[in-house]
Structures are given as C-alpha cells and as structure tokens.
Short mmCIF file of C-alpha atoms in Angstrom, two decimals:
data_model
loop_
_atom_site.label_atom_id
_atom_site.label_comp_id
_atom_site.label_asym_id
_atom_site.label_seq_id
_atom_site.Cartn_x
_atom_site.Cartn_y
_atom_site.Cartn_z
CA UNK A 1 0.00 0.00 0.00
CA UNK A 2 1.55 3.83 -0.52
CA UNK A 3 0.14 6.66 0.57
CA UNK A 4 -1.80 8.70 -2.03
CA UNK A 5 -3.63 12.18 -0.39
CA UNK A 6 -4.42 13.57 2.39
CA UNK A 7 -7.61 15.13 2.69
CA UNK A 8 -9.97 16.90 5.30
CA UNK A 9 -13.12 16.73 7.48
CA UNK A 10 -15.58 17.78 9.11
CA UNK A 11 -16.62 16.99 12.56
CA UNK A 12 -19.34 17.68 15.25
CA UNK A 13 -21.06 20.44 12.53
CA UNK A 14 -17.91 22.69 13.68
CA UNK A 15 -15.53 23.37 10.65
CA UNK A 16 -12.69 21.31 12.28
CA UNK A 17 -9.81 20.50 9.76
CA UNK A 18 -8.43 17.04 10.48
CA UNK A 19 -6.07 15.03 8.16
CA UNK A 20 -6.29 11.62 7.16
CA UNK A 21 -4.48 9.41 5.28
CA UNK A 22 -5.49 7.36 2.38
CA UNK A 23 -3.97 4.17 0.81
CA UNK A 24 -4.23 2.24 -2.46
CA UNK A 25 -3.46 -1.28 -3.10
CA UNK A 26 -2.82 -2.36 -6.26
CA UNK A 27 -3.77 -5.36 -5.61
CA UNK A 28 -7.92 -5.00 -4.16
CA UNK A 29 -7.84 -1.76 -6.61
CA UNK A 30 -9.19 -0.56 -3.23
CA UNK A 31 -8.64 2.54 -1.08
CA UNK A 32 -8.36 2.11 2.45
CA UNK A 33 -9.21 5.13 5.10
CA UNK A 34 -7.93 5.81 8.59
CA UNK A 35 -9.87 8.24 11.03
CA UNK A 36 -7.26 10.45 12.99
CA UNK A 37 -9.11 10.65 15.92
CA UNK A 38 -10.30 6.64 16.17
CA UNK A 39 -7.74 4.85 14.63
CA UNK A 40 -10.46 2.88 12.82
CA UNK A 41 -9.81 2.05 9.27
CA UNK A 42 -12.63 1.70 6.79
CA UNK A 43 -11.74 0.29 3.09
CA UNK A 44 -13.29 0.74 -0.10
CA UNK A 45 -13.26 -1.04 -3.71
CA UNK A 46 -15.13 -1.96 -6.62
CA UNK A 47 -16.14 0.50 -9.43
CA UNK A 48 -16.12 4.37 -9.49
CA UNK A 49 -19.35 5.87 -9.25
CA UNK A 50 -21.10 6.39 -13.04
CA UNK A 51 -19.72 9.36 -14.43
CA UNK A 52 -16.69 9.60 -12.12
CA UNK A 53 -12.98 9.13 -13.24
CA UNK A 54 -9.78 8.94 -11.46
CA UNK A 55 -6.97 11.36 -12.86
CA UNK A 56 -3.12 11.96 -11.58
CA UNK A 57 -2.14 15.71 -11.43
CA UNK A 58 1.24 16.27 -13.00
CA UNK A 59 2.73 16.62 -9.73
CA UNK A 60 1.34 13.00 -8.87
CA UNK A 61 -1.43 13.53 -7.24
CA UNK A 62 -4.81 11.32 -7.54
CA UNK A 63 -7.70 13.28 -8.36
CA UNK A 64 -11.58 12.51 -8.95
CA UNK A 65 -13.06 14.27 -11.30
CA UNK A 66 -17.02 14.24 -11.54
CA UNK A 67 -17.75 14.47 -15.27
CA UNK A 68 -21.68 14.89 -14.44
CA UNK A 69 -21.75 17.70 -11.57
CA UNK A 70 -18.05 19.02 -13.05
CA UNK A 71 -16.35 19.40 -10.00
CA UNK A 72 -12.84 17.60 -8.48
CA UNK A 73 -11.55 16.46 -5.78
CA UNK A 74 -8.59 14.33 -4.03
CA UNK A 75 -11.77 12.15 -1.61
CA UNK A 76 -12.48 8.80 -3.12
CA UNK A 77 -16.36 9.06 -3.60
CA UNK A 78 -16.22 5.60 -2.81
CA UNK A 79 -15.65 6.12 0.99
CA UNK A 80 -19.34 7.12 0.81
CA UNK A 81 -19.87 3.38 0.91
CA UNK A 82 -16.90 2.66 3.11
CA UNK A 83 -17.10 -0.63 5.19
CA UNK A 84 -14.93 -1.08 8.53
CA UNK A 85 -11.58 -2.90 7.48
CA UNK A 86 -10.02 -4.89 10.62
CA UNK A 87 -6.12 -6.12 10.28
CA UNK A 88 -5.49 -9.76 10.89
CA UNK A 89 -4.20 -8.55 14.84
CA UNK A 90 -7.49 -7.07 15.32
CA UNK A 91 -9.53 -10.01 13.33
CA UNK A 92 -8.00 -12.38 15.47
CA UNK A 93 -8.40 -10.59 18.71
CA UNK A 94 -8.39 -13.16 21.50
CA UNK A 95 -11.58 -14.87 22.78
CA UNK A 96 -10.15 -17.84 24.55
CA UNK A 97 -7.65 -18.23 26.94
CA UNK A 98 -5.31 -21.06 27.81
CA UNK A 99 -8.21 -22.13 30.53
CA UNK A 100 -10.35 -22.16 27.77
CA UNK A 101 -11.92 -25.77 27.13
CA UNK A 102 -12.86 -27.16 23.62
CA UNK A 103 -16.64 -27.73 24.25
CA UNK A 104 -16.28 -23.80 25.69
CA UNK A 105 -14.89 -22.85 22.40
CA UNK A 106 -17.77 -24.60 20.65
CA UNK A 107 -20.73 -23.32 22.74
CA UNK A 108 -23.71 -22.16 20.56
CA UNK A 109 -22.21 -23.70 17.32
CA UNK A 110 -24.17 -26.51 15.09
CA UNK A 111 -21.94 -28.95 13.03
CA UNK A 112 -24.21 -31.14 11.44
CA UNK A 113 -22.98 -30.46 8.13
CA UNK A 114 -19.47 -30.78 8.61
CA UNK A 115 -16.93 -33.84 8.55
CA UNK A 116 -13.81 -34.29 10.26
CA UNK A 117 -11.27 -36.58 10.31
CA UNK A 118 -8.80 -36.86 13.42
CA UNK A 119 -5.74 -39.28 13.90
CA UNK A 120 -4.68 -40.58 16.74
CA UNK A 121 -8.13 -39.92 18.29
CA UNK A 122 -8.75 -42.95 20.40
CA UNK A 123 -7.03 -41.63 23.56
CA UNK A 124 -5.86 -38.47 25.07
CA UNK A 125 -6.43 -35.30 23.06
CA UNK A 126 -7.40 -36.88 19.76
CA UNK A 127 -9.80 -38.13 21.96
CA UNK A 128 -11.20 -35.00 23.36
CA UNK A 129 -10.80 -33.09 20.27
CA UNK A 130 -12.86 -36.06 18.33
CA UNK A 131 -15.44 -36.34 21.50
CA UNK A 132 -15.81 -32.33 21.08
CA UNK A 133 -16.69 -32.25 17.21
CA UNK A 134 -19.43 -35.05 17.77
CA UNK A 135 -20.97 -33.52 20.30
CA UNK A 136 -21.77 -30.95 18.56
CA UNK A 137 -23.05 -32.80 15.48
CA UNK A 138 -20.47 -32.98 13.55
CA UNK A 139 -19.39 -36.43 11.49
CA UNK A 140 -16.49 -37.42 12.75
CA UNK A 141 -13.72 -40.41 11.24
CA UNK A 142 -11.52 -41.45 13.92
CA UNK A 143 -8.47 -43.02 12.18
CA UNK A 144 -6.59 -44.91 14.57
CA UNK A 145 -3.95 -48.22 14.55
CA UNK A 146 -5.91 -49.81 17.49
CA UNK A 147 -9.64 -50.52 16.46
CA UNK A 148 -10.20 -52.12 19.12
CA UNK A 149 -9.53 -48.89 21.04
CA UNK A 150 -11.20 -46.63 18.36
CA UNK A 151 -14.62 -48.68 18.56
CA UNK A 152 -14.08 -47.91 22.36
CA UNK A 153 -13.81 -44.18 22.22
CA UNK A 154 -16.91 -43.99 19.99
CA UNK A 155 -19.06 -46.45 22.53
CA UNK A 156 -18.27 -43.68 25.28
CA UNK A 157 -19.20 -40.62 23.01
CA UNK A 158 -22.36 -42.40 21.89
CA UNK A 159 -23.07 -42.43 25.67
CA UNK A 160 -23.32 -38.85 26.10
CA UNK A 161 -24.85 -38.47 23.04
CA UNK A 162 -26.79 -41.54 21.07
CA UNK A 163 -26.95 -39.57 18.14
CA UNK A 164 -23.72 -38.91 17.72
CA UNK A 165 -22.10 -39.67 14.32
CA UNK A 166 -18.72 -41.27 14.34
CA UNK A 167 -17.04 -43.85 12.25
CA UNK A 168 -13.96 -45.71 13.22
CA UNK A 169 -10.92 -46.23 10.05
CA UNK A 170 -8.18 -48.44 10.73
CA UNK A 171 -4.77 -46.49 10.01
CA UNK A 172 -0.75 -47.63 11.21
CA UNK A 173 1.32 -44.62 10.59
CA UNK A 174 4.05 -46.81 10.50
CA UNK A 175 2.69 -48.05 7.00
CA UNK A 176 2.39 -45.55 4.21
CA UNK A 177 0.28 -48.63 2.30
CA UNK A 178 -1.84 -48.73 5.42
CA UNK A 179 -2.33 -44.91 5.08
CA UNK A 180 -3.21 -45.31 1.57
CA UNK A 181 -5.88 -48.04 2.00
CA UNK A 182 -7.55 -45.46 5.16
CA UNK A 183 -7.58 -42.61 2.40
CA UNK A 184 -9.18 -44.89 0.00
CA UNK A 185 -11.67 -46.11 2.53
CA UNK A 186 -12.12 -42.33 3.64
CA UNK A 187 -13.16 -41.22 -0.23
CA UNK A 188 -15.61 -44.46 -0.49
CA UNK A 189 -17.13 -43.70 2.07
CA UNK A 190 -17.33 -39.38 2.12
CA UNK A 191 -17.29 -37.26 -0.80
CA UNK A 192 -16.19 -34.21 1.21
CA UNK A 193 -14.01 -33.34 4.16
CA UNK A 194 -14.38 -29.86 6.02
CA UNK A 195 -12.05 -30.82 9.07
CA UNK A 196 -8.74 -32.89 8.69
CA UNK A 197 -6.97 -32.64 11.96
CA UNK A 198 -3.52 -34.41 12.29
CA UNK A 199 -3.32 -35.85 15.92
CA UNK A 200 -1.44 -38.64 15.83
CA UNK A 201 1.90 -38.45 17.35
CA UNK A 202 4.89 -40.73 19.26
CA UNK A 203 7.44 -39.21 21.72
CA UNK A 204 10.59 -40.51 23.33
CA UNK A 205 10.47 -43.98 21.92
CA UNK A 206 13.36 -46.33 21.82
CA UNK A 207 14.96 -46.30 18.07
CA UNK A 208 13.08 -48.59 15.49
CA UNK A 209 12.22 -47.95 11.63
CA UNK A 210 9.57 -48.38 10.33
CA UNK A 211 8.10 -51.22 7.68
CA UNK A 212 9.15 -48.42 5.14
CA UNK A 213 12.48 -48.59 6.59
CA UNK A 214 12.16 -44.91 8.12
CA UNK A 215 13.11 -43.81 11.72
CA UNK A 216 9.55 -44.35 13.62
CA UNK A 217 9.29 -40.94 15.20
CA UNK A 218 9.63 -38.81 12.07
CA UNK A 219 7.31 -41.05 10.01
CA UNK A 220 4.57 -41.25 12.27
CA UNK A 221 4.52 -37.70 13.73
CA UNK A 222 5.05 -36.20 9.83
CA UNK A 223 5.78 -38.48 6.86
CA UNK A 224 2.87 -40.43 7.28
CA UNK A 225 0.48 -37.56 7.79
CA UNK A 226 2.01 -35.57 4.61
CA UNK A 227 0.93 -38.26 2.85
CA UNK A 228 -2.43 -38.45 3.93
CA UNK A 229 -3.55 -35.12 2.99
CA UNK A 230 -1.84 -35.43 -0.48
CA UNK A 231 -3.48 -38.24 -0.73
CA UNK A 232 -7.13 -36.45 0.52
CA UNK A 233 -6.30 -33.33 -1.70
CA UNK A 234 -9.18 -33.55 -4.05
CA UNK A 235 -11.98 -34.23 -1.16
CA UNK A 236 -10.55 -31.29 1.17
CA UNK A 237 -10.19 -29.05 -2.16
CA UNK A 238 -14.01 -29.91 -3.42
CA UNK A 239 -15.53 -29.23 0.07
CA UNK A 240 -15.94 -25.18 0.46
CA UNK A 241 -14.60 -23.91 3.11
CA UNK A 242 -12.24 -26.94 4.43
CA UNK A 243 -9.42 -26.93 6.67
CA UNK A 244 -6.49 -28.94 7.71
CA UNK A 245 -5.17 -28.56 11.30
CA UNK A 246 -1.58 -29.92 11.76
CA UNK A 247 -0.83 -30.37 16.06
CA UNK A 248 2.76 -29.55 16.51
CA UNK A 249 4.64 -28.56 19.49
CA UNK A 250 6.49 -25.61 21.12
CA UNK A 251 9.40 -28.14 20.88
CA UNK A 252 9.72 -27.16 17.66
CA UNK A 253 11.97 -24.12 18.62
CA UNK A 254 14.28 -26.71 20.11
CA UNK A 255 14.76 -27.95 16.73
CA UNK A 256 18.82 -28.48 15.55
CA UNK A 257 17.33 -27.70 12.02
CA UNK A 258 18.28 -24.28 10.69
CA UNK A 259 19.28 -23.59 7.39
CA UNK A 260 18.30 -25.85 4.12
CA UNK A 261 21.09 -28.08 4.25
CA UNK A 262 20.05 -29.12 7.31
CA UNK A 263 17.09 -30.80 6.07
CA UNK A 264 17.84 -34.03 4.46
CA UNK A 265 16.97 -37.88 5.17
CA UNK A 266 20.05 -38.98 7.25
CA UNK A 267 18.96 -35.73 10.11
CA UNK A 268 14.99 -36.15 9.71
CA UNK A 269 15.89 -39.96 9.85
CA UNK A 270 18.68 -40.58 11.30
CA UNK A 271 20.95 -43.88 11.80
CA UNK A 272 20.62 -45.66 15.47
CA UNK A 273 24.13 -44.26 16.57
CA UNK A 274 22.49 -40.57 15.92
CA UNK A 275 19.71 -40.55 17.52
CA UNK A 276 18.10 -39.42 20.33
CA UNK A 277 14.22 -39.46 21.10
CA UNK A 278 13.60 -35.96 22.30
CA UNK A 279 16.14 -34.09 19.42
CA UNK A 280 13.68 -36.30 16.99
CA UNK A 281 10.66 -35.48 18.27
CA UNK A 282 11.56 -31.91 18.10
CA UNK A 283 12.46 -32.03 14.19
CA UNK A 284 9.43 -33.65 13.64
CA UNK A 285 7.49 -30.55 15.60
CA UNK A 286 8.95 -28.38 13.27
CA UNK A 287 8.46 -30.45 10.17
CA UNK A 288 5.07 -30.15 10.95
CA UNK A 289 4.63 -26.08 11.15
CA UNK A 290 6.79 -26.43 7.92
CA UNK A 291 4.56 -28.99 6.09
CA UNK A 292 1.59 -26.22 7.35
CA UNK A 293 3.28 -23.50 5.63
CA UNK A 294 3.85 -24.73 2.50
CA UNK A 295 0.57 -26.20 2.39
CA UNK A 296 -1.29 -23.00 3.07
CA UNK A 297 0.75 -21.67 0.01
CA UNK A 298 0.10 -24.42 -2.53
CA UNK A 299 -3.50 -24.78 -1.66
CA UNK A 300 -4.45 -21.04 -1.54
CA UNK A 301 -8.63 -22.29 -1.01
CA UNK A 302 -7.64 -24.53 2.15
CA UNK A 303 -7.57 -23.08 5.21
CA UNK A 304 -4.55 -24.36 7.11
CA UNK A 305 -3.31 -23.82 10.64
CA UNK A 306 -0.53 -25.35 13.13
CA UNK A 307 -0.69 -24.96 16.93
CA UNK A 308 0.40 -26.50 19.88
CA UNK A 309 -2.32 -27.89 22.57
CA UNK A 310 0.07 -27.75 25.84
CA UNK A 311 2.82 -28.37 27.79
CA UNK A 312 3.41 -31.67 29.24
CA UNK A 313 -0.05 -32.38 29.52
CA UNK A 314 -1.03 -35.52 30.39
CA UNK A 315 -1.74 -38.11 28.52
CA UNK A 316 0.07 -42.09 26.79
CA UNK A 317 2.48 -39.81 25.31
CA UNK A 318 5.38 -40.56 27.76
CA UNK A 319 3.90 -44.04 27.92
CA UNK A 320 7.86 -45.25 26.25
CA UNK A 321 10.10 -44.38 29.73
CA UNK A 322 10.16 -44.36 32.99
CA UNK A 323 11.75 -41.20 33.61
CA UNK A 324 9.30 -39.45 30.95
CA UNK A 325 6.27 -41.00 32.95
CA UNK A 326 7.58 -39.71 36.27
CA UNK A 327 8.29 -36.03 35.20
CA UNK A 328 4.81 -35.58 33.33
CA UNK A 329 3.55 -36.82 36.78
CA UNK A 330 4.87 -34.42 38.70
CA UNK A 331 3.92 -31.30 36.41
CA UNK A 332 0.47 -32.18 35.98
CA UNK A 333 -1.14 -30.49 38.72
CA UNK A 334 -0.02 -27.63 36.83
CA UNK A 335 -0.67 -28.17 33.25
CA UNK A 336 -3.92 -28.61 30.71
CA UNK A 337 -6.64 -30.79 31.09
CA UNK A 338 -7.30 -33.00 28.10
CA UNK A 339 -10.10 -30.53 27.85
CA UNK A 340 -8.03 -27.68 27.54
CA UNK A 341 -5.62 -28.87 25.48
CA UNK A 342 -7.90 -29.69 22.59
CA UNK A 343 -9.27 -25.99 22.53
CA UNK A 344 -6.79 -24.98 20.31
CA UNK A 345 -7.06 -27.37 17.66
CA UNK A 346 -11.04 -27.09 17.96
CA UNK A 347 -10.62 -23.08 17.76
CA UNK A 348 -8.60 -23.61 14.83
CA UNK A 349 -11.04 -25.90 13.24
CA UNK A 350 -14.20 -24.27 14.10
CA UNK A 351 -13.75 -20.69 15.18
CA UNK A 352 -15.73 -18.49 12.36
CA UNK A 353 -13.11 -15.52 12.27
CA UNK A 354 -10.64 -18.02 10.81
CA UNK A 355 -12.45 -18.22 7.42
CA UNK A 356 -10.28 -16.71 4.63
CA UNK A 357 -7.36 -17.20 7.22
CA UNK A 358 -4.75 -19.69 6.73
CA UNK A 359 -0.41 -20.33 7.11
CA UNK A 360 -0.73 -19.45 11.13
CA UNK A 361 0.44 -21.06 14.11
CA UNK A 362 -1.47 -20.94 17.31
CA UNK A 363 -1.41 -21.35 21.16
CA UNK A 364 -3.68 -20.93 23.71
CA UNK A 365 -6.36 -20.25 21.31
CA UNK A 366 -4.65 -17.40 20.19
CA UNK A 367 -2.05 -16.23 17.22
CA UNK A 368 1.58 -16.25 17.97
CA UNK A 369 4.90 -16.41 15.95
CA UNK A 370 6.72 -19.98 15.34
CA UNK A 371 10.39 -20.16 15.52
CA UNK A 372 12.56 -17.83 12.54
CA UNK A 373 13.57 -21.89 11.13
CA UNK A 374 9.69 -23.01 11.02
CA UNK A 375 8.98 -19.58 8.48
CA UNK A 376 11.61 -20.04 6.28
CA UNK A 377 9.90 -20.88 2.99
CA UNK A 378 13.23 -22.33 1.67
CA UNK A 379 13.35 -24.54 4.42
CA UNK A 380 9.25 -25.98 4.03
CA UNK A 381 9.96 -26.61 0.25
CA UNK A 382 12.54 -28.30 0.39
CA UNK A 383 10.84 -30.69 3.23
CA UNK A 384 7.96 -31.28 0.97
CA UNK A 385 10.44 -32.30 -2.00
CA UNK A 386 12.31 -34.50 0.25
CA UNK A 387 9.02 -35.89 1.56
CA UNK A 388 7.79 -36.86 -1.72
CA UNK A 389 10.79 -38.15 -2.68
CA UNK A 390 10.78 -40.68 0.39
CA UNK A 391 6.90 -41.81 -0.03
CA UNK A 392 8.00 -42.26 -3.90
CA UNK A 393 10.83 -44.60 -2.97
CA UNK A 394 8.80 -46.36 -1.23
CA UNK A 395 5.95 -46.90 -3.62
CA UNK A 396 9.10 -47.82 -6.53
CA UNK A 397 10.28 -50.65 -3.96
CA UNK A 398 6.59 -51.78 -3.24
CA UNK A 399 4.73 -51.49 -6.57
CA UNK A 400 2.78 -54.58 -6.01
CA UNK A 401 1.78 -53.44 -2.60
CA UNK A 402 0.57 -50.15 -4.15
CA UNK A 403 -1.09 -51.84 -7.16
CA UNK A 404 1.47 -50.13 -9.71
CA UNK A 405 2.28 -51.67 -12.52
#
C-alpha cells in the first residue's frame, strides 16, 4: 500500500480540519481510510461511481473528477460506501484463553454439516478433540492403529450423546500402504471433508524404523500424515470452506534444524548411533509447522493452521520411559486438562473468524509467531520435496503393494 492524499473533514457540525491518510493497493484496486481521531480504518473497492474518473495531477497527485456535476476532488467518492476494514491482529483478537476448554470454544455452534477426520483420536487429546466435534453434530472419522480402542472411544461418546455420528478407520502410521488403503476407505465412504486434523503423534520412543524402513518418530509424527492429505487433496479441495489442522509442538523451537542443508533424510531420519528421542521429536514438531506453511501456500482455497495444545499435559504420550512417565507426573497439577488442550485445535477448526485465514500457528487459542527456522519458505519446500521423494521410494520398492504396474 503507498500513501496517495491527504484530505480533510468535518466533525461535530464545527468546521474542524483534520487530516487523514489514504492508501491504495494495487492489488484489491481498493482505497483504504484511517480516522485520525479513532484509529479505525474503513476500506473501499469496486467500481467508481457512473460518471466519475480517477486522474493523476502532474505533480502525482490522484484526483476525482465528476464528469456529471463538473467538480474535483482528491476524496475517493467511494468512501461514501466505506465498510470497517479490521487487520489480521485485530480479526483475530483473542476470545479464549489457555483455561479455555474445547466444548467452551464450541458453545452455541451446530456442526451437522461438517466432517472431520482426526488421527490418533482414540485416547488423550485426539480423543477429546474427536469427542468435542461429535458432540456438537459434527461427522467425525476417527483413524486410529488400534480398532479395538477406536470402537471404544466412539461407545463412550455415543453415551453422552446416542446420536452422535462417528465412524472408526483403521490407520498404522508406520505403514504408508496402510495410510493409503484409510484414504481410499475415507473417499468411499465421504465425498467431502471440512475438518482434517492431524493428531497422531509418538514421543521418546526407543529407536526402530519403520516397515518403510524410516526412523519411527519422524514417520509417524510427519511423513505419514504428509501423505495423507496429499493423498485427501481432491476431497478437502471440493468441500468449500475446508481446513487442515496440523498439532505440533512448542518443541519445535528446540529444533537443531536451521538452514536448508540441514534438512535431508540422514537428520529427519537418522541412523541408530544418531539418535536421540527428544532431538527427533523436536524435528518432527517443526516439520510439521513447515509442512503447514507450504501447504497454506500451494492450496491457496484450504484453510490451514498449526498450533500447539500444551505443555506436558497428560496423557500415553510418555507411555515409552520411565523417567518421561515420572516427570509428566509431577507437572500435571499444573498443566492442561485433556479438555483444555484440545481448545486450540477445535478453535482452529471451528472458530468463524478463521475463514479466509490460513499459514498461522497458534497457542492458547490465540495467534503467535513460530520459531525464525519453522517460516523459512526455503526450508518448508525443500521438506515437501524431500518428503515426496521418500513416499515415492517407497511406492518404486513396493509397486505390487501399491497396485502399480
């Protein structure tokens, strides 16, 4: 935007001059106004009146001539029909609060129409953030490895609520052909998908690879998921208004990752005699604010959003060591409830003043800057390249698997 006139008013029937400041952006073709006195901003666009024209002075200046009355002026007629213009700070002014819970957040709101899938939402805060959606009518998938588990969850939802719609998909993150058989059941099954919410995640577990010979950690808390919503892209893209919610951590900033050459498959999955649970848990936090990013930019009519739901709250996450299990004891009195922890994802899901929004990261319900290494475009590129490149190595070496040819 550059500044284009200044211009006066009057106020209170007294002939008070004040200045204010117009803008043009070249990019609306619309004119935005702020009052000196409020601070409020109020932006116009479209067309010119009929029978007005805009002109430039030859000492730069915009004018607006009115051919039918024969008068000029530097005020935009247009601000006439002025609407109130908010900036994303003020848009997403805070209405929850880290005490905030998830059914809080959706108080009042009707989601019959919707469907959501969640991973990981048989336990904990896939669980809470699955339990939350139903509730409130929405049609919720919970894809999880343990059916047995999954059919559980949706017994105890369906006894607060007998109506409530859920389905149960068997998915092992630790299989990208067991991903792509949940994505297939997913499409027979739904033809559209307003909510995909990417749960699922491991944390300080002892060093195994996967079936698809990847480090465990990195393909279940990102590969895995990557590949599921490439692999959902035409039902989220079909389905107005959709939007993917990625659950990362604030362990992200803890990340070793930092410039592009940092990112390549020996560091995001490393050898046995390099690795250590927490540093890989906190690369794959950061892969996934990075995956959001570049997500949000390729699909420009997908809303997309990262956030993190707590510290140290409880729940099986430290289920892998002893020493994990004992310090999440001891700091629970003073972190989330399950409740709490799924506000943010459910905010970022649901909450109305998100639409048109997308590429932020969020905590405590509320809009907050990632790490300088989780922004860096360079950096979310080329983790999408390399994750393509590892899901297609794995297809080439499994074609029959994959029904290729």
């Amino acid at each position: 935007m550059i500044p284009i006139v200044r211009m006066s008013c009057h106020r209170d029937g007294r002939n008070e001059r004040r200045w204010m400041e117009t803008f043009i952006t070249h990019y609306t073709k619309g004119t935005q106004w702020t009052h000196p006195r409020t601070g409020r901003k109020k932006i116009v666009n479209g067309d010119l009146p009929p029978g007005w024209e805009k002109c430039i002075s030859d000492d730069g200046k915009v004018l607006y001539v009115d051919h039918t009355n024969r008068t000029t002026t530097y005020t935009d007629p247009r601000l006439a029909f002025a609407t109130e213009y908010r900036e994303i700070s003020q848009v997403l002014r805070q209405r929850f609060d880290a005490s905030s819970t998830a059914l809080a957040v959706l108080h009042g709101r009707d989601l019959r129409n919707k469907v959501a899938l969640v991973t990981g939402a048989n336990t904990g805060i896939g669980y809470e953030t699955a339990r939350s959606l139903a509730l409130h009518g929405c049609n919720v998938v919970l894809a999880c490895r343990n059916m047995e588990k999954a059919n559980e969850a949706i017994k105890h939802i369906q006894q607060e609520k007998e109506t409530a719609n859920c389905t149960a998909l068997e998915m092992d993150l630790t299989s990208l052909n067991s991903v792509r058989k949940t994505a297939e059941q997913f499409k027979q099954k739904f033809k559209s998908l307003h909510i995909l919410i990417l749960n699922a995640g491991v944390f300080g577990i002892p060093y195994q690879l996967t079936e698809d010979g990847y480090e465990t950690t990195f393909q279940v808390n990102h590969l895995s998921q990557f590949y599921l919503t490439l692999l959902l892209k035409e039902t989220i893209q079909n389905t107005n208004n959709s939007r993917v919610i990625v659950v990362s951590s604030e362990s992200h900033r803890f990340s070793t990752i930092r410039i592009p050459e940092d990112i390549h498959q020996s560091t995001l999955s490393p050898p046995a005699y390099k690795y250590w649970g927490m540093e890989a848990y906190n690369e794959s936090k950061l892969c996934n604010i990075l995956f959001a990013q570049e997500l949000a930019r390729q699909w420009p009519t997908v809303s997309v959003f990262s956030c993190h739901p707590g510290n140290m709250v409880s729940t099986s996450l430290s289920r892998h060591w002893w020493l994990y299990r004992l310090l999440f004891a001891l700091v629970r009195p003073f972190t989330k409830s399950l409740q709490q922890a799924a506000s943010t994802t459910i905010f970022c899901a649901t909450a109305p003043e998100l639409e048109g929004v997308t590429g932020s990261y969020f905590n405590n319900c509320c809009r907050c800057q990632p790490s300088n290494a989780a922004l860096d475009p360079v950096l979310a590129t080329r983790l999408w390249i390399l994750s393509q490149n590892m899901i297609t190595d794995v297809i080439e070496k499994n074609k029959n698997n994959y029904g290729e040819k």
